[in-house]
Short mmCIF file of C-alpha atoms in Angstrom, two decimals:
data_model
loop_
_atom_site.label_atom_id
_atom_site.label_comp_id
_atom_site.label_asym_id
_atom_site.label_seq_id
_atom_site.Cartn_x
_atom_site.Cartn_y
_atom_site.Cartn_z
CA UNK A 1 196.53 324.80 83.11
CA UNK A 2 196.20 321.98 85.47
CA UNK A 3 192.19 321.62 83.94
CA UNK A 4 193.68 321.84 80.35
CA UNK A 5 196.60 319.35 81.01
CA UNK A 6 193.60 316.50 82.11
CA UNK A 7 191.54 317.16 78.99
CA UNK A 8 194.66 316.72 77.12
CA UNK A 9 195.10 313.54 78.54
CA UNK A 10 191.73 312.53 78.61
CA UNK A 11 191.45 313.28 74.45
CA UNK A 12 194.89 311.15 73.81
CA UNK A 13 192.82 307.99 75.69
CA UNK A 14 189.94 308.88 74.38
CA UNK A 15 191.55 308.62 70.61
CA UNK A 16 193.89 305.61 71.94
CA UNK A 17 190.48 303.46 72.59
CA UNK A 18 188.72 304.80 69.63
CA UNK A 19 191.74 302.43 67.84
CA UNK A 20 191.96 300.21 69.77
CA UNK A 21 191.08 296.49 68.11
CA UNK A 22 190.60 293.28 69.23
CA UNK A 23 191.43 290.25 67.67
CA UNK A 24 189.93 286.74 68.68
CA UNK A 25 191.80 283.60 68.06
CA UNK A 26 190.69 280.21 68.03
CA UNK A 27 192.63 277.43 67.82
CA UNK A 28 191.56 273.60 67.23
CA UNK A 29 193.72 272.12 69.15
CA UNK A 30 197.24 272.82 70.73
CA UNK A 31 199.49 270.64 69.59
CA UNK A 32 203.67 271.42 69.30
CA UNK A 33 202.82 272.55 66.06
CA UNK A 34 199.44 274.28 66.76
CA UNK A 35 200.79 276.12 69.93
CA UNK A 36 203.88 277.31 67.56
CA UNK A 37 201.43 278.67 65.14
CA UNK A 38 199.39 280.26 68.22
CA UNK A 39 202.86 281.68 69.34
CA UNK A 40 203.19 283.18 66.05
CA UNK A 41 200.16 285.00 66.05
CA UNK A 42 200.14 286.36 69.62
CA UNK A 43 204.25 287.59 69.25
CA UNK A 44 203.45 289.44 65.97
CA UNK A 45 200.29 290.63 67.52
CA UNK A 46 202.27 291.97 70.73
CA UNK A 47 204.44 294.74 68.00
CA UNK A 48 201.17 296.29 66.75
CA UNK A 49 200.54 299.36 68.79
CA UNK A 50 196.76 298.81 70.20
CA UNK A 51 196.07 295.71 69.63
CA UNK A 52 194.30 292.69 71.74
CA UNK A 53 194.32 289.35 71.37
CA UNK A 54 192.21 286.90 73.06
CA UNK A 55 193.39 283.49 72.14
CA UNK A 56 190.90 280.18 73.00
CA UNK A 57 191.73 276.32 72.12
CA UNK A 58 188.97 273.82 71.39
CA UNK A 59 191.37 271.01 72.38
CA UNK A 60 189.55 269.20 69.30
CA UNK A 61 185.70 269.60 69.94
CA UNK A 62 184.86 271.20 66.78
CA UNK A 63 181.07 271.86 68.69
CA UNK A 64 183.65 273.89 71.19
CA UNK A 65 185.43 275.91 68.40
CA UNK A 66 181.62 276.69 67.24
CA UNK A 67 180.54 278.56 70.09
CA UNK A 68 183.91 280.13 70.81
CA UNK A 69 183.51 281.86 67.18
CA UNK A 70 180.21 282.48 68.08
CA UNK A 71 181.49 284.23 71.89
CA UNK A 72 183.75 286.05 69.66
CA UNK A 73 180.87 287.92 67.19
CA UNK A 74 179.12 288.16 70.78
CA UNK A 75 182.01 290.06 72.32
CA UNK A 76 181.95 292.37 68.90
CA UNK A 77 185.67 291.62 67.98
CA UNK A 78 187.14 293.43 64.97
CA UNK A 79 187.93 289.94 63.23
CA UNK A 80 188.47 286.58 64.16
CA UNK A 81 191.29 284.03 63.29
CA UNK A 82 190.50 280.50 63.27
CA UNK A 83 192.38 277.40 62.98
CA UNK A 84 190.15 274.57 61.70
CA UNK A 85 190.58 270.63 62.55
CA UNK A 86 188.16 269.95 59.96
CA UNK A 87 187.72 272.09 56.41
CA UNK A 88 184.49 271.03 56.42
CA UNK A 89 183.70 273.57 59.54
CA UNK A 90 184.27 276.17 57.33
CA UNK A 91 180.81 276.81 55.86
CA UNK A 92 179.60 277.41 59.39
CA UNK A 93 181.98 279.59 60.28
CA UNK A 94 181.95 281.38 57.20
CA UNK A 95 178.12 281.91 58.03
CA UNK A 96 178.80 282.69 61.72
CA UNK A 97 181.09 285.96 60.67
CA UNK A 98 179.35 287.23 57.93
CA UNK A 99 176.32 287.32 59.13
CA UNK A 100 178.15 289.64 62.41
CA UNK A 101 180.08 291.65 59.39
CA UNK A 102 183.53 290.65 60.96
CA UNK A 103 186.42 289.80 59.05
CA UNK A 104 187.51 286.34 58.80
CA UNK A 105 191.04 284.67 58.76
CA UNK A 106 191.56 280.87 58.31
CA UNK A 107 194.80 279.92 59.25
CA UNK A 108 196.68 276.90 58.42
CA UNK A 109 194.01 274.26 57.27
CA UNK A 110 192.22 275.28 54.14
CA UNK A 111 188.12 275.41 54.54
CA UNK A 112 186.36 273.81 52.48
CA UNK A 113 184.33 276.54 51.00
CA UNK A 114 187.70 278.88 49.68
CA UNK A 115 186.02 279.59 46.49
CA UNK A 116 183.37 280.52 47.70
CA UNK A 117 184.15 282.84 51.00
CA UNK A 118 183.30 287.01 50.66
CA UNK A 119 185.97 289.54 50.36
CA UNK A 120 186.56 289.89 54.00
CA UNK A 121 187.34 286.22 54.52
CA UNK A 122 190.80 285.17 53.63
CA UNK A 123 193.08 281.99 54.38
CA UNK A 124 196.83 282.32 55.48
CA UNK A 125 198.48 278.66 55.19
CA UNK A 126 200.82 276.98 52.93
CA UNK A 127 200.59 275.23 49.85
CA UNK A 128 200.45 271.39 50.58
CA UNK A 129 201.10 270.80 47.31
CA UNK A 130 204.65 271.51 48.42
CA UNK A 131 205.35 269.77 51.42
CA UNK A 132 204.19 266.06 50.61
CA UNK A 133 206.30 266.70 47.22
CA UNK A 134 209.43 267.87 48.87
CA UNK A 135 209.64 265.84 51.18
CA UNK A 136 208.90 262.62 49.33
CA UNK A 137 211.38 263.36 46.49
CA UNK A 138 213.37 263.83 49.29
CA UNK A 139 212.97 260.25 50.60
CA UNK A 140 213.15 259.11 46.79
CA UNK A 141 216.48 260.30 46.69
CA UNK A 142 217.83 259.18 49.70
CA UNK A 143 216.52 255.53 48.67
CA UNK A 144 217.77 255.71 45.19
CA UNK A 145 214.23 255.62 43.61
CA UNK A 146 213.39 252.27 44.97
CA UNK A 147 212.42 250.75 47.91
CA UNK A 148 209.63 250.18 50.58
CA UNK A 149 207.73 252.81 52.27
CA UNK A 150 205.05 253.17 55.58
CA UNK A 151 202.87 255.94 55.20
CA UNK A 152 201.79 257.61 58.71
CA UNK A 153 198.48 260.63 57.99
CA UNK A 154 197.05 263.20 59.85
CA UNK A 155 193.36 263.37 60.36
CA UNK A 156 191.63 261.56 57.69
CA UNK A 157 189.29 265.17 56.83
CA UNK A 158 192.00 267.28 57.60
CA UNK A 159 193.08 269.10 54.02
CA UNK A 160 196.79 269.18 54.92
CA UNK A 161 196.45 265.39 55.61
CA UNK A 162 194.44 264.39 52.45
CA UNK A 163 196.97 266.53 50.29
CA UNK A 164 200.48 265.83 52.13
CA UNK A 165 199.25 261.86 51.28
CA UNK A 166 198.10 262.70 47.74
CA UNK A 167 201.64 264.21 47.02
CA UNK A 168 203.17 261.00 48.58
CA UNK A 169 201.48 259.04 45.48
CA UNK A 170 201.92 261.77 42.83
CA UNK A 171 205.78 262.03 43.77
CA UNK A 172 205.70 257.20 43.40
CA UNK A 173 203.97 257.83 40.01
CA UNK A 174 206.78 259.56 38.62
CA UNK A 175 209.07 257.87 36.27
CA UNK A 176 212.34 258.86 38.86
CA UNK A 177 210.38 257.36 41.98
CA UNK A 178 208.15 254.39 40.57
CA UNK A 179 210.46 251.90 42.23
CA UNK A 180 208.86 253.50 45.74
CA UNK A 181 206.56 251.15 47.07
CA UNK A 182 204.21 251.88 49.61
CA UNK A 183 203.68 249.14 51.70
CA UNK A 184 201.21 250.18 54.39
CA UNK A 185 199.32 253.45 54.66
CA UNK A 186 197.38 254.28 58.17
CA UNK A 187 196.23 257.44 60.14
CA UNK A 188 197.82 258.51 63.24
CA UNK A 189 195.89 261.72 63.94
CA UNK A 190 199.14 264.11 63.79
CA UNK A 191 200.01 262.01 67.07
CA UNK A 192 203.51 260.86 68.46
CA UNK A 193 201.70 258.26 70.86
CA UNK A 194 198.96 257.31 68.05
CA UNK A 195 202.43 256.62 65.46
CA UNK A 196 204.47 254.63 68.01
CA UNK A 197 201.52 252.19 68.84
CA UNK A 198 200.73 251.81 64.73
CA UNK A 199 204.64 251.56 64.22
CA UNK A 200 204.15 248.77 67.00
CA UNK A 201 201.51 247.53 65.40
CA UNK A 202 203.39 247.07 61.76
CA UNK A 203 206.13 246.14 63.14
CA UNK A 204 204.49 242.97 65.00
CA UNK A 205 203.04 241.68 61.98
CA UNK A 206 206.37 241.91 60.12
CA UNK A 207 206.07 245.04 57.92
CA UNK A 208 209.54 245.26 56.02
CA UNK A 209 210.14 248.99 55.00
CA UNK A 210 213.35 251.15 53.86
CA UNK A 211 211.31 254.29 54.63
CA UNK A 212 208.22 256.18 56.98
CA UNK A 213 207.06 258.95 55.56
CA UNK A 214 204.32 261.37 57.77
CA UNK A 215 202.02 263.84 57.69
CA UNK A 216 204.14 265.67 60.07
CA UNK A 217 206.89 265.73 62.49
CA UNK A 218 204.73 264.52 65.33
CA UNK A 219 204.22 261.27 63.72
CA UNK A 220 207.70 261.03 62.28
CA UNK A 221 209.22 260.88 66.01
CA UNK A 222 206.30 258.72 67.08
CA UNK A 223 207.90 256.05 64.80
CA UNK A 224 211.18 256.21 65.98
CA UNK A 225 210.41 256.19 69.20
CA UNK A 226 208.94 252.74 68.48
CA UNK A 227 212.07 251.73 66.16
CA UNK A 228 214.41 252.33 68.54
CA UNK A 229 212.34 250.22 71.42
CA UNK A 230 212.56 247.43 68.96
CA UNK A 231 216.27 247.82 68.59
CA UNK A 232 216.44 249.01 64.80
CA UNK A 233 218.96 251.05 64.08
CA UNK A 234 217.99 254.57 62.37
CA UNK A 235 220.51 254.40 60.49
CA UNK A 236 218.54 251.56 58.43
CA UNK A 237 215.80 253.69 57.88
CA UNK A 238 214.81 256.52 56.28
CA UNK A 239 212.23 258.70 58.27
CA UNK A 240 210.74 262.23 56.95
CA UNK A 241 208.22 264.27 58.92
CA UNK A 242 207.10 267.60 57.79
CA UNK A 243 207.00 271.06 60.32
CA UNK A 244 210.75 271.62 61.57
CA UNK A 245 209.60 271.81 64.86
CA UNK A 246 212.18 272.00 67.99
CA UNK A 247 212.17 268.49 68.85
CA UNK A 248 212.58 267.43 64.87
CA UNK A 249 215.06 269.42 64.46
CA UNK A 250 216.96 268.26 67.82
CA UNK A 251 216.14 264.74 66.28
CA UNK A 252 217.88 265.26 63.27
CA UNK A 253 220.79 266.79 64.84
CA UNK A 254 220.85 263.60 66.60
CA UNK A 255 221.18 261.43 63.40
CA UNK A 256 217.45 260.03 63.65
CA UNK A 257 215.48 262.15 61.30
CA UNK A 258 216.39 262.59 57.81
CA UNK A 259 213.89 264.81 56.20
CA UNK A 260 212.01 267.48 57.32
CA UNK A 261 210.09 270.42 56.07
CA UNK A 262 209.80 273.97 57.51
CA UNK A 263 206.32 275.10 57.91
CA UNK A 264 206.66 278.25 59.02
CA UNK A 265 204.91 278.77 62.56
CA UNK A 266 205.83 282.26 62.81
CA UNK A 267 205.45 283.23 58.68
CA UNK A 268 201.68 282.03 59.18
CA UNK A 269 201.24 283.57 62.49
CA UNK A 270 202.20 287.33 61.13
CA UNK A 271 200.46 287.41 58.02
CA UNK A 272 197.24 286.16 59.71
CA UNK A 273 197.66 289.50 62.09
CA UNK A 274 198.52 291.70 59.45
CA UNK A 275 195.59 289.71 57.03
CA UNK A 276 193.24 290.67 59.77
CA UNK A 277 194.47 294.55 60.65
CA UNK A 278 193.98 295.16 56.74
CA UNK A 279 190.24 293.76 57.05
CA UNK A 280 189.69 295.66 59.24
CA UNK A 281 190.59 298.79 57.72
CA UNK A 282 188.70 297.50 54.67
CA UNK A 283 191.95 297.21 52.59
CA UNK A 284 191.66 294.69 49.54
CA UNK A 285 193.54 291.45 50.66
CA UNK A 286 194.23 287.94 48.54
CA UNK A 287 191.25 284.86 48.78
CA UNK A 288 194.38 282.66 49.40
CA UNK A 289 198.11 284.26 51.31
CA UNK A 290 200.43 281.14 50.88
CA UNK A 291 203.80 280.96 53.10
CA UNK A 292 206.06 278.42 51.54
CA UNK A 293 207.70 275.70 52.55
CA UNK A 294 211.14 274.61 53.24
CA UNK A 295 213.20 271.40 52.43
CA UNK A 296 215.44 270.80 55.71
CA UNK A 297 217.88 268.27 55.81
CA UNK A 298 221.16 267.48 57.60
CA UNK A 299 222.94 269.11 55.12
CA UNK A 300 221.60 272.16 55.59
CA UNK A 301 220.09 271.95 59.60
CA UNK A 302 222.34 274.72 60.60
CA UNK A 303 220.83 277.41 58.40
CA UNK A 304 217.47 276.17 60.31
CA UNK A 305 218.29 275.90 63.71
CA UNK A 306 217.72 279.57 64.40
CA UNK A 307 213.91 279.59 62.84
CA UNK A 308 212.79 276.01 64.65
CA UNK A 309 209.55 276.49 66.75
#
């Protein structure tokens, strides 16, 4: 009984580890936003039943992020998620997982070569197209349809910069907004730090603006941490950052931040598990798994409070 009891036991692990997967994440960078979308993955990853994660950051060496993909195909992983700095990585790491046969997830920042990635490579992020447009007609409102605007981008090659930007332009060419007038238009690398010194920096040389608009939240409180060193009261100003993260959302509670746009840490996070459980399985899943975005304001903060990163 006793013999028949341990071969019991021994078949149940023996059947456990034959399903068991692994999962290998690699992150650019780990920013607030970043290490929310890192978050994301490894809580939705902790509810599947057999699953391992084993999460790496480049801290922004793309060379870095190159070999840790390449660690992961040497490790034989059952697929790999990847968050990009630069789309134009993707070819390469397109390359690097195909040629191993392992499933490939891009999440949040849209590689360059989409159209042209094999059926077991997908990309989990949101459509830009929405952000930069709802949160600029946003600002357009709030102004009226007229006035002067600072324009604060992410990393000049990153996609969600180029396209967040774009929309900023597309929303000023409309007939409701063409009295926006963008003024000044520099990168600050998704940074807080990077924004305050180029908010510094405009505001030395006597920049006159009714409105920043960034990339991203980051940036956003960057700027008014610089406004408020210089004594200009927020309510003067119109400032719009995009992400909802914690300290956004804390900063419009506060009265300083008036737009905001929920990019949803945890949405991305869970559908790049469940993107990459399904390729492994070999189940059919979309080129392109879109999470949309969010218009948060002070009007409705409260309903958003609960979901903040």
């Amino acid at each position: 009984m006793k013999t028949a009891t341990l071969a019991s036991i021994a078949l149940a692990i023996s059947i456990s580890a034959a399903h068991a997967q692994t999962i290998g994440v690699s992150m650019s960078d780990l920013d607030k936003f970043r290490t929310a979308l890192l978050n994301g993955v490894v809580s939705h990853g902790q509810t599947i039943s057999g699953l391992k994660l084993v999460t790496e950051s480049a801290k922004g060496d793309n060379e870095l992020q190159k070999k840790q993909v390449q660690q992961f195909v040497a490790d034989k992983v059952d697929a790999i998620i990847v968050a990009v700095s630069d789309g134009d990585l993707g070819p390469q790491m397109t390359k690097i997982a195909a040629d191993a046969g392992i499933p490939l997830i891009y999440i949040n920042n849209v590689p360059s070569n989409l159209m042209d990635l094999p059926d077991n490579q997908v990309v989990v992020a949101s459509n830009e197209k929405e952000s930069g447009t709802l949160e600029t007609k946003q600002v357009c409102t709030l102004l009226k349809g007229k006035g002067r605007v600072v324009v604060l981008m992410g990393e000049p090659f990153h996609a969600a910069a180029r396209a967040r930007t774009q929309d900023i332009s597309d929303v000023s060419a409309t007939p409701d907004c063409k009295g926006l007038q963008i003024v000044e238009r520099q990168a600050a690398y998704w940074s807080s730090d990077y924004a305050d010194q180029q908010m510094q920096e405009w505001l030395s040389a006597g920049v006159k603006f009714d409105a920043v608009i960034a990339n991203n939240d980051e940036m956003a409180l960057g700027a008014i941490r610089a406004m408020k060193k210089n004594n200009i009261p927020m309510k003067d100003v119109v400032v719009a950052g995009v992400d909802a993260t914690d300290d956004a959302l804390a900063a419009m509670v506060a009265g300083d931040l008036d737009v905001t746009i929920l990019q949803s840490a945890v949405g991305q996070g869970a559908a790049a598990v469940d993107a990459a459980v399904k390729l492994i399985r070999k189940e059919k899943v979309p080129r392109e798994n879109n999470v949309p975005f969010e218009l948060v304001t002070p009007e409705n903060i409260a309903t958003y409070l609960p979901k903040s990163q």
